[in-house]
Coordinates of C-alpha atoms in Angstrom, one line a residue:
Chain A
M28 CA -27.5 5.6 27.8
N29 CA -24.2 6.0 25.7
P30 CA -24.6 7.0 22.1
Y31 CA -25.1 4.3 19.7
S32 CA -25.0 3.6 16.0
I33 CA -26.4 0.8 13.7
G34 CA -24.0 -1.4 11.8
V35 CA -25.4 -3.4 9.0
D36 CA -23.6 -6.3 7.3
L37 CA -25.2 -6.9 3.9
G38 CA -24.7 -10.1 2.1
G39 CA -26.0 -12.0 -0.7
T40 CA -28.4 -14.3 1.1
N41 CA -28.9 -12.6 4.6
L42 CA -28.1 -9.4 6.3
R43 CA -27.4 -8.6 9.7
A44 CA -27.8 -5.5 11.7
A45 CA -26.6 -4.6 15.3
A46 CA -26.9 -1.5 17.5
I47 CA -23.5 -1.0 19.1
D48 CA -22.5 1.7 21.7
I49 CA -19.7 4.3 21.3
E50 CA -17.6 2.1 23.8
G51 CA -18.1 -1.0 21.6
N52 CA -20.8 -2.9 23.6
L53 CA -23.2 -4.8 21.1
L54 CA -26.8 -3.7 22.3
E55 CA -29.0 -5.6 20.1
R56 CA -28.9 -7.7 16.7
V57 CA -31.1 -9.1 14.0
A58 CA -30.5 -11.0 11.1
V59 CA -32.8 -11.2 8.1
Q60 CA -33.1 -13.0 4.6
V61 CA -32.2 -10.9 1.6
D62 CA -35.2 -11.0 -0.8
Q63 CA -33.2 -11.6 -3.9
H64 CA -36.1 -12.0 -6.3
G65 CA -37.9 -8.6 -5.6
G66 CA -35.2 -6.3 -7.2
R67 CA -33.7 -3.4 -5.6
N68 CA -36.7 -2.2 -3.7
A69 CA -37.1 -5.5 -2.0
I70 CA -33.4 -5.6 -0.8
I71 CA -33.7 -1.7 0.4
N72 CA -37.0 -2.7 2.3
N73 CA -35.0 -5.7 3.9
I74 CA -32.2 -3.3 5.2
V75 CA -34.7 -0.7 6.3
T76 CA -36.9 -3.6 8.3
A77 CA -33.9 -4.6 9.9
I78 CA -32.6 -1.2 10.9
H79 CA -36.1 -0.3 12.3
G80 CA -35.9 -3.7 14.1
V81 CA -32.8 -2.7 16.1
R82 CA -33.8 0.9 16.6
G83 CA -37.1 -0.1 17.9
S84 CA -35.8 -2.4 20.6
V85 CA -32.9 0.0 21.5
G86 CA -34.8 3.3 21.3
A87 CA -34.5 6.2 18.8
D88 CA -32.9 8.3 21.4
G89 CA -29.0 8.6 21.3
L90 CA -28.8 7.0 17.6
H91 CA -26.0 8.6 15.9
G92 CA -26.4 7.2 12.4
V93 CA -26.1 4.0 10.4
G94 CA -23.1 2.5 8.5
I95 CA -23.8 -0.2 6.0
G96 CA -21.1 -2.6 4.6
V97 CA -21.8 -3.8 1.1
P98 CA -20.0 -6.7 -0.7
G99 CA -19.1 -4.6 -3.7
F100 CA -17.6 -1.5 -4.8
I101 CA -18.9 1.9 -3.6
D102 CA -18.6 5.5 -4.6
I103 CA -18.2 6.7 -1.1
D104 CA -18.7 10.4 -2.1
T105 CA -21.9 9.6 -3.6
G106 CA -23.1 6.8 -1.7
I107 CA -23.8 4.5 -5.1
V108 CA -23.1 0.9 -5.4
L109 CA -20.8 0.5 -8.4
K110 CA -20.9 -3.0 -8.5
A111 CA -22.0 -5.6 -6.3
A112 CA -21.3 -9.3 -7.9
N113 CA -23.9 -11.2 -5.5
L114 CA -26.4 -8.4 -5.5
P115 CA -26.4 -7.2 -9.2
D116 CA -29.9 -5.5 -8.5
L117 CA -28.3 -2.6 -6.7
D118 CA -25.3 -2.1 -9.4
G119 CA -25.5 1.9 -10.2
Y120 CA -28.1 2.5 -7.5
S121 CA -28.1 5.3 -5.0
V122 CA -28.4 2.9 -2.2
R123 CA -27.5 5.5 0.5
D124 CA -29.9 8.1 -0.5
A125 CA -32.8 5.5 -1.0
I126 CA -32.2 4.4 2.8
Q127 CA -31.6 7.9 4.1
Q128 CA -34.9 9.1 2.6
M129 CA -36.9 6.1 4.1
L130 CA -35.3 6.4 7.7
G131 CA -34.4 10.0 8.0
T132 CA -31.1 9.1 9.5
P133 CA -27.6 9.5 8.0
I134 CA -26.1 6.7 6.3
I135 CA -22.6 5.9 5.4
L136 CA -22.2 3.2 2.9
E137 CA -18.8 1.2 2.8
N138 CA -17.2 -1.8 1.3
D139 CA -17.7 -5.0 3.7
A140 CA -14.1 -6.0 3.8
N141 CA -13.1 -2.4 4.5
A142 CA -15.8 -2.4 7.4
A143 CA -14.4 -5.5 8.6
A144 CA -10.9 -4.0 8.8
L145 CA -12.2 -1.0 10.6
G146 CA -14.2 -3.1 13.1
E147 CA -10.9 -5.2 13.8
Q148 CA -9.2 -2.0 14.3
W149 CA -11.8 -0.4 16.8
M150 CA -12.6 -3.5 18.7
G151 CA -10.8 -6.5 17.6
A152 CA -7.2 -7.7 17.1
G153 CA -6.2 -4.3 16.1
K154 CA -7.4 -2.3 18.9
G155 CA -5.0 0.3 19.7
V156 CA -3.2 -0.1 16.5
K157 CA -3.5 2.7 14.0
N158 CA -2.0 1.2 10.9
L159 CA -3.2 -2.3 9.7
V160 CA -4.2 -4.8 6.9
L161 CA -6.9 -7.1 7.2
I162 CA -7.2 -10.1 4.7
T163 CA -10.5 -11.9 4.5
L164 CA -10.3 -15.6 3.4
G165 CA -13.6 -16.7 1.8
T166 CA -15.1 -17.6 -1.4
G167 CA -12.9 -15.2 -2.7
I168 CA -10.2 -12.9 -0.8
G169 CA -11.0 -9.3 0.2
G170 CA -8.9 -7.0 2.1
G171 CA -8.8 -3.6 3.9
V172 CA -6.2 -1.0 4.5
I173 CA -6.3 1.1 7.6
I174 CA -3.9 4.1 7.7
D175 CA -4.0 6.3 10.7
G176 CA -7.2 4.8 12.0
K177 CA -8.9 5.5 8.5
I178 CA -9.9 3.2 5.6
L179 CA -7.7 3.5 2.5
H180 CA -10.2 4.2 -0.3
G181 CA -8.0 5.1 -3.2
S182 CA -9.4 7.1 -6.1
V183 CA -12.9 5.6 -6.4
G184 CA -13.0 3.4 -3.7
M185 CA -11.4 0.2 -5.2
A186 CA -8.3 0.2 -2.9
G187 CA -7.5 -3.0 -1.0
E188 CA -8.2 -5.5 -3.8
L189 CA -5.8 -7.7 -2.1
G190 CA -7.2 -11.0 -3.4
H191 CA -6.2 -10.0 -6.8
M192 CA -2.7 -9.4 -6.1
T193 CA -0.6 -11.5 -8.4
V194 CA 1.4 -14.1 -6.3
I195 CA 2.1 -17.0 -8.8
P196 CA 2.7 -15.0 -12.1
D197 CA 1.5 -18.2 -14.3
G198 CA -0.7 -19.5 -11.8
N199 CA -4.6 -20.5 -11.6
P200 CA -6.5 -18.2 -14.3
C201 CA -8.9 -15.9 -12.3
G202 CA -12.4 -14.5 -13.3
C203 CA -10.8 -10.9 -13.3
G204 CA -8.8 -12.0 -16.4
N205 CA -5.2 -12.6 -14.4
Y206 CA -3.4 -15.5 -13.3
G207 CA -2.2 -16.4 -10.4
C208 CA -4.4 -14.0 -8.1
L209 CA -4.1 -14.5 -4.3
E210 CA -7.7 -15.6 -4.3
K211 CA -7.2 -18.6 -6.8
H212 CA -4.4 -20.0 -4.5
A213 CA -5.3 -19.1 -0.9
S214 CA -9.1 -18.7 -0.5
A215 CA -11.6 -21.4 1.0
T216 CA -12.5 -22.0 -2.7
A217 CA -8.9 -22.5 -3.5
I218 CA -8.3 -24.9 -0.6
A219 CA -11.3 -27.1 -2.0
A220 CA -10.0 -27.0 -5.7
M221 CA -6.7 -28.0 -4.9
G222 CA -8.0 -30.9 -2.7
R223 CA -10.2 -32.2 -5.7
L224 CA -7.1 -31.9 -7.8
L225 CA -5.4 -34.4 -5.5
H226 CA -8.6 -36.5 -5.5
L227 CA -9.4 -36.0 -2.0
G228 CA -13.0 -35.8 -2.6
D229 CA -15.8 -34.8 -5.1
N230 CA -17.5 -31.7 -6.0
N231 CA -18.8 -31.6 -2.4
L232 CA -15.6 -31.2 -1.0
T233 CA -15.2 -28.3 1.2
S234 CA -11.9 -26.4 2.5
A235 CA -13.2 -27.5 6.2
G236 CA -13.1 -31.3 4.5
V237 CA -9.6 -30.9 3.3
Y238 CA -8.6 -29.5 6.8
E239 CA -10.2 -32.7 8.5
M240 CA -8.2 -34.9 6.2
A241 CA -4.9 -33.0 7.0
L242 CA -5.6 -33.1 10.5
A243 CA -6.1 -36.9 10.2
G244 CA -2.6 -37.0 8.7
D245 CA -3.3 -37.1 5.2
Q246 CA -0.1 -35.7 3.5
R247 CA -1.8 -34.5 0.4
A248 CA -4.4 -32.5 2.3
V249 CA -1.2 -31.3 4.4
S250 CA 0.2 -30.2 1.0
V251 CA -2.8 -28.0 0.3
F252 CA -2.4 -25.9 3.2
Q253 CA 1.4 -25.4 2.7
S254 CA 0.5 -24.4 -0.9
M255 CA -2.0 -21.8 0.4
G256 CA 0.4 -20.6 3.2
R257 CA 3.1 -20.0 0.6
A258 CA 0.5 -18.0 -1.4
L259 CA -0.4 -16.1 1.5
G260 CA 3.3 -15.4 2.6
I261 CA 4.1 -14.2 -0.9
G262 CA 1.3 -11.7 -0.7
I263 CA 1.6 -10.6 2.8
A264 CA 5.3 -10.1 2.4
N265 CA 4.8 -7.7 -0.3
L266 CA 2.2 -6.0 1.8
I267 CA 4.8 -5.7 4.5
N268 CA 7.5 -4.4 2.4
I269 CA 5.0 -1.7 0.9
F270 CA 3.5 -0.6 4.1
N271 CA 6.0 -1.4 7.0
F272 CA 2.5 -1.6 9.2
P273 CA 2.9 -3.2 12.6
L274 CA 0.0 -5.7 12.1
Y275 CA -1.5 -7.8 9.3
L276 CA -4.7 -10.0 10.3
L277 CA -6.3 -13.0 8.6
S278 CA -10.1 -13.8 8.9
G279 CA -12.5 -16.1 7.5
G280 CA -13.6 -19.5 7.1
P281 CA -10.1 -21.2 7.0
L282 CA -8.7 -19.4 10.1
P283 CA -9.4 -22.8 12.1
A284 CA -6.6 -24.3 9.9
W285 CA -4.0 -21.6 11.2
D286 CA -1.9 -24.4 12.8
M287 CA -1.8 -26.0 9.5
F288 CA -0.9 -23.1 7.0
A289 CA 0.6 -20.5 9.4
P290 CA 4.2 -22.0 9.7
T291 CA 4.6 -22.4 5.8
M292 CA 3.1 -18.7 5.4
I293 CA 5.6 -17.4 8.2
A294 CA 8.5 -18.8 6.5
E295 CA 7.8 -17.4 3.4
I296 CA 7.3 -13.9 4.7
R297 CA 10.6 -14.4 6.6
R298 CA 12.4 -15.0 3.5
R299 CA 10.6 -12.4 1.5
S300 CA 10.5 -9.3 3.6
F301 CA 13.5 -8.0 5.3
V302 CA 11.3 -5.3 6.7
F303 CA 9.5 -8.4 8.5
E304 CA 12.7 -9.6 9.9
A305 CA 14.1 -6.1 10.8
T306 CA 11.0 -4.8 12.4
N307 CA 8.4 -5.8 15.0
T308 CA 5.7 -7.0 12.7
R309 CA 2.8 -9.2 13.7
V310 CA 0.9 -11.4 11.5
E311 CA -2.2 -12.8 13.2
R312 CA -5.8 -14.1 13.4
A313 CA -8.5 -11.5 13.4
T314 CA -10.7 -11.8 16.7
L315 CA -14.2 -10.6 15.7
G316 CA -15.0 -13.2 13.4
A317 CA -18.3 -12.6 11.4
D318 CA -19.1 -9.7 13.5
A319 CA -16.2 -7.4 12.3
G320 CA -18.1 -5.8 9.7
L321 CA -21.0 -5.2 12.1
F322 CA -18.4 -3.3 14.4
G323 CA -16.7 -1.6 11.6
A324 CA -20.1 -0.6 9.9
A325 CA -21.4 0.9 13.4
Y326 CA -18.1 2.6 14.0
L327 CA -18.4 4.8 10.7
P328 CA -20.9 7.4 11.9
F329 CA -19.1 7.7 15.2
Q330 CA -15.7 8.4 13.3
H331 CA -17.5 10.7 10.7
Q332 CA -18.8 12.8 13.6
A333 CA -15.3 13.0 15.1
A334 CA -13.8 14.1 11.8
R335 CA -16.5 16.6 11.4
A336 CA -15.8 17.9 15.1
E337 CA -12.0 18.0 14.2
A338 CA -12.8 20.1 11.2
V339 CA -14.9 22.5 12.9
R340 CA -12.5 23.1 16.1
Chain B
M17 CA 12.2 37.4 -1.8
N18 CA 10.0 34.3 -1.2
P19 CA 11.0 32.2 1.7
Y20 CA 13.0 29.4 0.6
S21 CA 14.6 26.2 2.1
I22 CA 17.3 24.0 1.1
G23 CA 17.3 20.5 -0.3
V24 CA 20.2 18.2 -0.2
D25 CA 20.6 14.9 -2.0
L26 CA 23.3 12.9 -0.3
G27 CA 24.8 10.0 -2.2
G28 CA 27.6 7.4 -1.7
T29 CA 30.0 9.5 -4.1
N30 CA 28.7 13.0 -4.2
L31 CA 26.1 15.2 -2.5
R32 CA 23.9 18.0 -4.1
A33 CA 22.5 20.8 -2.5
A34 CA 19.9 23.4 -3.9
A35 CA 18.3 26.5 -2.6
I36 CA 14.4 26.3 -3.8
D37 CA 11.9 28.6 -3.0
I38 CA 8.2 27.8 -1.8
E39 CA 7.0 28.5 -5.4
G40 CA 9.3 25.8 -6.5
N41 CA 12.0 27.9 -8.2
L42 CA 15.7 26.5 -8.0
L43 CA 17.5 29.6 -6.8
E44 CA 21.0 28.2 -6.2
R45 CA 22.8 24.9 -6.6
V46 CA 26.2 23.2 -5.7
A47 CA 27.5 19.7 -5.9
V48 CA 30.3 18.2 -4.1
Q49 CA 32.2 15.0 -3.6
V50 CA 31.6 12.8 -0.4
D51 CA 34.8 12.1 1.5
Q52 CA 34.2 8.5 2.3
H53 CA 37.6 8.0 3.7
G54 CA 37.1 10.6 6.7
G55 CA 34.6 8.8 8.6
R56 CA 31.2 10.2 9.7
N57 CA 32.6 13.7 10.6
A58 CA 34.0 14.2 7.3
I59 CA 30.4 13.2 5.7
I60 CA 28.9 15.6 8.2
N61 CA 31.3 18.4 7.1
N62 CA 30.7 17.8 3.6
I63 CA 26.8 18.3 3.9
V64 CA 27.5 21.3 6.1
T65 CA 29.9 22.6 3.7
A66 CA 27.3 22.3 0.9
I67 CA 24.5 23.9 2.9
H68 CA 26.9 27.0 3.8
G69 CA 27.9 27.3 0.2
V70 CA 24.1 27.6 -0.8
R71 CA 23.0 29.8 2.0
G72 CA 25.9 32.2 1.7
S73 CA 25.0 32.8 -2.1
V74 CA 21.2 33.2 -1.4
G75 CA 21.4 34.8 2.0
A76 CA 20.3 33.7 5.5
D77 CA 17.0 35.7 5.0
G78 CA 13.9 33.7 4.3
L79 CA 15.7 30.5 5.0
H80 CA 13.0 28.1 6.2
G81 CA 14.7 25.0 6.8
V82 CA 16.8 22.3 5.4
G83 CA 15.6 18.8 4.1
I84 CA 18.2 15.9 3.7
G85 CA 17.5 12.9 1.4
V86 CA 19.7 9.9 2.6
P87 CA 20.0 6.8 0.7
G88 CA 19.1 4.4 3.6
F89 CA 16.6 3.8 6.5
I90 CA 15.7 6.8 8.8
D91 CA 14.1 6.9 12.1
I92 CA 12.1 9.9 11.1
D93 CA 11.2 10.7 14.8
T94 CA 14.8 10.8 16.1
G95 CA 16.8 11.8 13.0
I96 CA 18.9 8.8 13.2
V97 CA 20.1 7.1 10.3
L98 CA 19.6 3.2 10.9
K99 CA 21.2 2.0 7.9
A100 CA 22.9 3.3 4.8
A101 CA 24.5 0.7 2.4
N102 CA 26.6 3.2 0.6
L103 CA 27.6 5.3 3.7
P104 CA 28.1 2.7 6.4
D105 CA 29.9 5.5 8.5
L106 CA 26.6 6.8 9.1
D107 CA 24.8 3.7 10.7
G108 CA 23.2 4.4 13.9
Y109 CA 24.3 8.0 13.7
S110 CA 22.1 11.1 14.8
V111 CA 22.9 12.8 11.4
R112 CA 20.0 15.2 12.2
D113 CA 21.2 16.5 15.4
A114 CA 24.9 16.8 14.5
I115 CA 24.1 19.0 11.4
Q116 CA 21.3 21.1 13.3
Q117 CA 24.0 21.8 16.0
M118 CA 26.5 22.9 13.6
L119 CA 24.0 25.0 11.3
G120 CA 21.5 26.2 14.1
T121 CA 18.7 25.6 11.4
P122 CA 16.2 23.0 11.7
I123 CA 16.9 19.9 9.7
I124 CA 14.5 17.0 8.5
L125 CA 16.1 13.8 7.4
E126 CA 14.4 11.6 4.9
N127 CA 15.0 8.5 2.9
D128 CA 16.0 9.7 -0.8
A129 CA 13.5 7.6 -2.7
N130 CA 10.7 9.2 -0.4
A131 CA 12.2 12.5 -1.0
A132 CA 12.1 11.9 -4.7
A133 CA 8.5 11.0 -4.7
L134 CA 7.5 13.9 -2.6
G135 CA 9.7 16.3 -5.1
E136 CA 7.6 14.8 -8.1
Q137 CA 4.1 15.3 -6.5
W138 CA 5.3 18.8 -5.7
M139 CA 6.9 20.0 -8.8
G140 CA 7.1 17.2 -11.1
A141 CA 4.8 14.8 -12.9
G142 CA 2.6 14.6 -9.9
K143 CA 1.9 18.2 -9.6
G144 CA -1.7 18.5 -8.2
V145 CA -1.9 14.9 -7.4
K146 CA -2.4 14.0 -4.0
N147 CA -2.0 10.2 -4.0
L148 CA 1.0 8.4 -5.9
V149 CA 3.7 6.1 -6.1
L150 CA 7.2 6.7 -7.6
I151 CA 9.3 3.8 -8.4
T152 CA 13.1 4.6 -9.0
L153 CA 15.0 2.3 -11.2
G154 CA 18.8 2.3 -10.6
T155 CA 21.5 0.0 -9.2
G156 CA 18.3 -1.3 -7.2
I157 CA 14.9 -0.2 -7.2
G158 CA 13.4 2.1 -4.5
G159 CA 10.1 3.6 -4.1
G160 CA 8.0 6.3 -2.2
V161 CA 4.4 6.2 -1.5
I162 CA 2.7 9.6 -1.3
I163 CA -0.8 9.3 0.5
D164 CA -3.0 12.5 0.8
G165 CA 0.2 14.6 -0.2
K166 CA 2.4 13.1 2.6
I167 CA 5.0 10.3 2.6
L168 CA 3.9 6.8 3.7
H169 CA 6.6 6.1 6.5
G170 CA 5.3 3.0 8.1
S171 CA 6.2 2.1 11.7
V172 CA 9.8 2.7 11.7
G173 CA 10.3 4.4 8.3
M174 CA 10.7 1.4 6.1
A175 CA 7.4 1.5 3.9
G176 CA 7.9 1.8 0.1
E177 CA 10.4 -0.9 0.1
L178 CA 9.1 -1.5 -3.6
G179 CA 12.4 -3.0 -5.0
H180 CA 11.7 -5.9 -2.8
M181 CA 8.0 -6.8 -3.8
T182 CA 8.4 -10.5 -5.0
V183 CA 7.2 -10.6 -8.9
I184 CA 8.7 -14.0 -9.9
P185 CA 8.6 -16.5 -7.0
D186 CA 11.3 -18.5 -7.9
G187 CA 13.3 -15.8 -9.8
N188 CA 17.0 -14.4 -9.3
P189 CA 18.2 -14.5 -5.8
C190 CA 18.3 -11.1 -3.9
G191 CA 20.8 -10.1 -1.3
C192 CA 18.2 -9.4 1.0
G193 CA 17.5 -13.3 1.1
N194 CA 14.5 -13.3 -1.2
Y195 CA 14.3 -14.7 -4.7
G196 CA 12.6 -12.8 -7.5
C197 CA 12.6 -9.3 -6.0
L198 CA 11.5 -6.7 -8.6
E199 CA 14.8 -5.1 -8.5
K200 CA 16.4 -8.4 -9.5
H201 CA 14.4 -8.3 -12.8
A202 CA 13.9 -4.6 -13.5
S203 CA 16.7 -2.5 -12.3
A204 CA 19.6 -1.1 -14.7
T205 CA 21.6 -3.8 -12.9
A206 CA 19.3 -6.4 -13.8
I207 CA 19.1 -5.2 -17.6
A208 CA 22.9 -5.5 -17.8
A209 CA 22.8 -8.8 -16.0
M210 CA 20.2 -10.3 -18.4
G211 CA 22.1 -8.7 -21.4
R212 CA 25.3 -10.6 -20.2
L213 CA 23.2 -13.8 -19.9
L214 CA 22.4 -13.5 -23.5
H215 CA 26.1 -12.9 -24.2
L216 CA 25.4 -9.4 -25.4
G217 CA 28.7 -8.1 -23.8
D218 CA 31.3 -8.5 -21.2
N219 CA 31.4 -7.3 -17.6
N220 CA 31.5 -3.8 -18.8
L221 CA 27.9 -4.1 -20.5
T222 CA 25.5 -1.5 -19.0
S223 CA 21.8 -1.3 -19.3
A224 CA 22.6 1.5 -21.7
G225 CA 24.6 -0.6 -23.9
V226 CA 21.4 -3.3 -23.9
Y227 CA 19.3 -0.2 -24.8
E228 CA 21.4 0.7 -27.9
M229 CA 21.7 -3.0 -29.1
A230 CA 17.8 -3.0 -28.8
L231 CA 17.4 0.2 -30.9
A232 CA 19.7 -1.3 -33.4
G233 CA 17.4 -4.2 -33.8
D234 CA 19.0 -7.0 -31.7
Q235 CA 16.1 -9.2 -30.6
R236 CA 17.8 -10.5 -27.7
A237 CA 18.5 -7.1 -26.1
V238 CA 14.8 -6.4 -27.0
S239 CA 13.7 -9.5 -25.1
V240 CA 15.7 -8.1 -21.9
F241 CA 13.3 -5.1 -22.0
Q242 CA 10.3 -7.1 -22.3
S243 CA 11.3 -9.5 -19.4
M244 CA 11.9 -6.1 -17.4
G245 CA 8.6 -4.7 -18.8
R246 CA 6.9 -7.8 -17.2
A247 CA 8.4 -7.5 -14.1
L248 CA 7.4 -3.9 -13.6
G249 CA 4.1 -4.7 -14.8
I250 CA 3.4 -7.4 -12.2
G251 CA 4.7 -5.1 -9.6
I252 CA 2.8 -2.2 -10.4
A253 CA -0.6 -4.1 -11.1
N254 CA -0.2 -5.2 -7.4
L255 CA 0.3 -1.6 -6.3
I256 CA -2.8 -0.7 -8.3
N257 CA -4.8 -3.2 -6.9
I258 CA -3.6 -2.2 -3.4
F259 CA -4.0 1.5 -3.7
N260 CA -6.1 2.4 -6.5
F261 CA -4.4 5.6 -6.9
P262 CA -4.6 7.5 -9.8
L263 CA -0.8 7.9 -10.8
Y264 CA 2.3 5.7 -10.7
L265 CA 5.6 7.2 -11.8
L266 CA 9.0 5.6 -12.9
S267 CA 12.3 7.5 -12.7
G268 CA 16.3 6.6 -13.1
G269 CA 18.5 5.5 -15.6
P270 CA 16.5 3.0 -17.8
L271 CA 13.7 5.8 -18.4
P272 CA 15.1 6.5 -21.9
A273 CA 14.2 2.9 -22.9
W274 CA 10.6 3.6 -22.1
D275 CA 9.3 2.8 -25.5
M276 CA 11.2 -0.3 -25.3
F277 CA 9.6 -1.9 -22.0
A278 CA 6.5 0.3 -21.6
P279 CA 4.3 -1.7 -24.1
T280 CA 4.9 -5.1 -22.4
M281 CA 4.6 -3.4 -18.8
I282 CA 1.2 -1.7 -19.7
A283 CA -0.1 -5.0 -21.4
E284 CA 0.9 -6.9 -18.1
I285 CA -1.0 -4.1 -15.8
R286 CA -3.9 -4.6 -18.1
R287 CA -4.1 -8.2 -17.6
R288 CA -3.4 -8.1 -14.0
S289 CA -5.2 -5.3 -12.4
F290 CA -9.0 -5.0 -13.3
V291 CA -8.7 -1.8 -11.1
F292 CA -6.4 -0.3 -13.7
E293 CA -9.0 -1.2 -16.4
A294 CA -12.0 0.0 -14.5
T295 CA -10.6 3.3 -13.3
N296 CA -8.5 6.1 -14.8
T297 CA -5.0 5.3 -13.8
R298 CA -2.0 6.5 -15.2
V299 CA 1.5 4.9 -15.4
E300 CA 3.9 7.5 -16.5
R301 CA 7.7 8.9 -16.5
A302 CA 8.5 11.1 -13.8
T303 CA 10.0 14.5 -14.9
L304 CA 12.3 16.0 -12.6
G305 CA 14.9 13.4 -13.1
A306 CA 17.9 13.4 -10.5
D307 CA 16.5 16.5 -9.2
A308 CA 13.4 15.1 -7.8
G309 CA 15.1 14.3 -4.4
L310 CA 16.4 17.7 -4.2
F311 CA 13.0 19.4 -4.4
G312 CA 11.4 16.7 -2.1
A313 CA 14.0 17.4 0.5
A314 CA 13.5 21.3 -0.1
Y315 CA 9.8 20.9 0.3
L316 CA 10.2 19.0 3.7
P317 CA 10.5 22.2 5.7
F318 CA 7.7 23.8 4.0
Q319 CA 5.3 21.0 4.6
H320 CA 6.3 20.6 8.2
Q321 CA 5.7 24.3 9.0
A322 CA 2.1 24.0 7.0
A323 CA 1.4 21.0 9.2
R324 CA 2.2 23.0 12.6
A325 CA 0.3 25.7 11.3
E326 CA -2.7 23.5 10.8
A327 CA -2.3 21.9 14.1
V328 CA -2.4 25.2 15.9
R329 CA -5.0 26.7 14.0

């Protein structure tokens, strides 16, 4: 059997774990509910149970390590979760050491959007590309920057906060204190909010609902995706001018609406980035969907070992 | 004598060359006019003459190599100048090979703003800091991104086009085809243009002239620097959210006006980047002035050799 590792994608309501071998074959997967009411110990137990489950079916032989994607800020060196908005019980807790002690296996913690970017680079739309940016469109907008095959962390693991790039200086207010953050103009939540502003539906209106109306020919719904595409285009054009990378990927819930927002987005990028115009730059859909974070988390132990082997050589 | 290398800073009207040893001591420097009317051969001869001059006084012993900062886009791998707006005779020309053949010494070509960023990292305000961004304020705005001590090039050497980040989506038009590029709202040229819009002077008005009026208490002139500070703040906040680096540096002609624009800039960054608020991030003045490019260009051969030694080890 090929060496394998276990990737965990921890969310606010459920968590998934998968065994993936070094060639990217998904061997086994489980999903469990996260017990939000039992405090940090309950969450840690949920994670350990999922890992045990996967390891039990695949076998402990050949297990390389475990990577865990967490929706929040991680101090990579210490393995402490600094802040996880949807899992506040973990704030300030040494999640890595807690799990490592219970399992006796090396654990690597990572931000979930960073893990997704690495997953796309390893086995998704970025396969074979060493430098790319992933933007994840969801309730908010997250991001991951891969430079020379590795995640860009920055000083304290807060790099890649692409949802908080200012794209409209006097735009919608954001909980972060800013106005015009990308995520307030291009996330799934923003699509629904713009739809409500146009009286396309009540509080139950979703981004998918706005998309259905746009598909049915409602021009107000179409204009929502044009506004979203423009905001994305401004942000991505800035990234292209900064990085000159060959590939920028989008993932998340609004991706099926690609044909509705991408033409405006690409036109905006074309106008705002001569680097895009002058180079062979691709802006495309990510391909691993919700599994990107699992693949990226599973890849972390392999990458870590390769880096250590490199250092020893 | 310590090993030394020669750094060249090529401009549109003059070029400077300096011998700098591996400890950062500047041993010798020359400046010569660039013969713009003699075509590419004349420019190459100007460069070679300057290098000869410096090498002649310091001595050929201990010369490690030559780095040349060029104001334009460089194909780093081939040493070809892709586009140099102020030296159009060099477009498409293999400047590296031409000079290498005449001198018999290894030559490394680099974009001038990238070289300046590396220079500040080696011997300037970024000494000891492995990750930083430099923004150069001049006729336009250039930039360099240093990641783990090395220049970020991107796919074809066009990374760091920070002057063309969109900061005001419907702002001033730019020659690149975009609207609201940072350099159209925060360069020395933009300061002078805003001053003229306020009737502070005629076509001879300079950014220094606007600064003098602001110092003298002219509130319209003060507002120019507030506008410039706001634009810079938007751009730098984006960079902080993307990179989470510890240090962002500014250099160039308008730097003496720091006290006039920096308060607005920092307030804008504070509002637009929770990463800035949450981390120990510095936004400061570069310290090497016009010599940053010389230092960075001279450092390139040392860095290249260290990388090769690392690879061989």
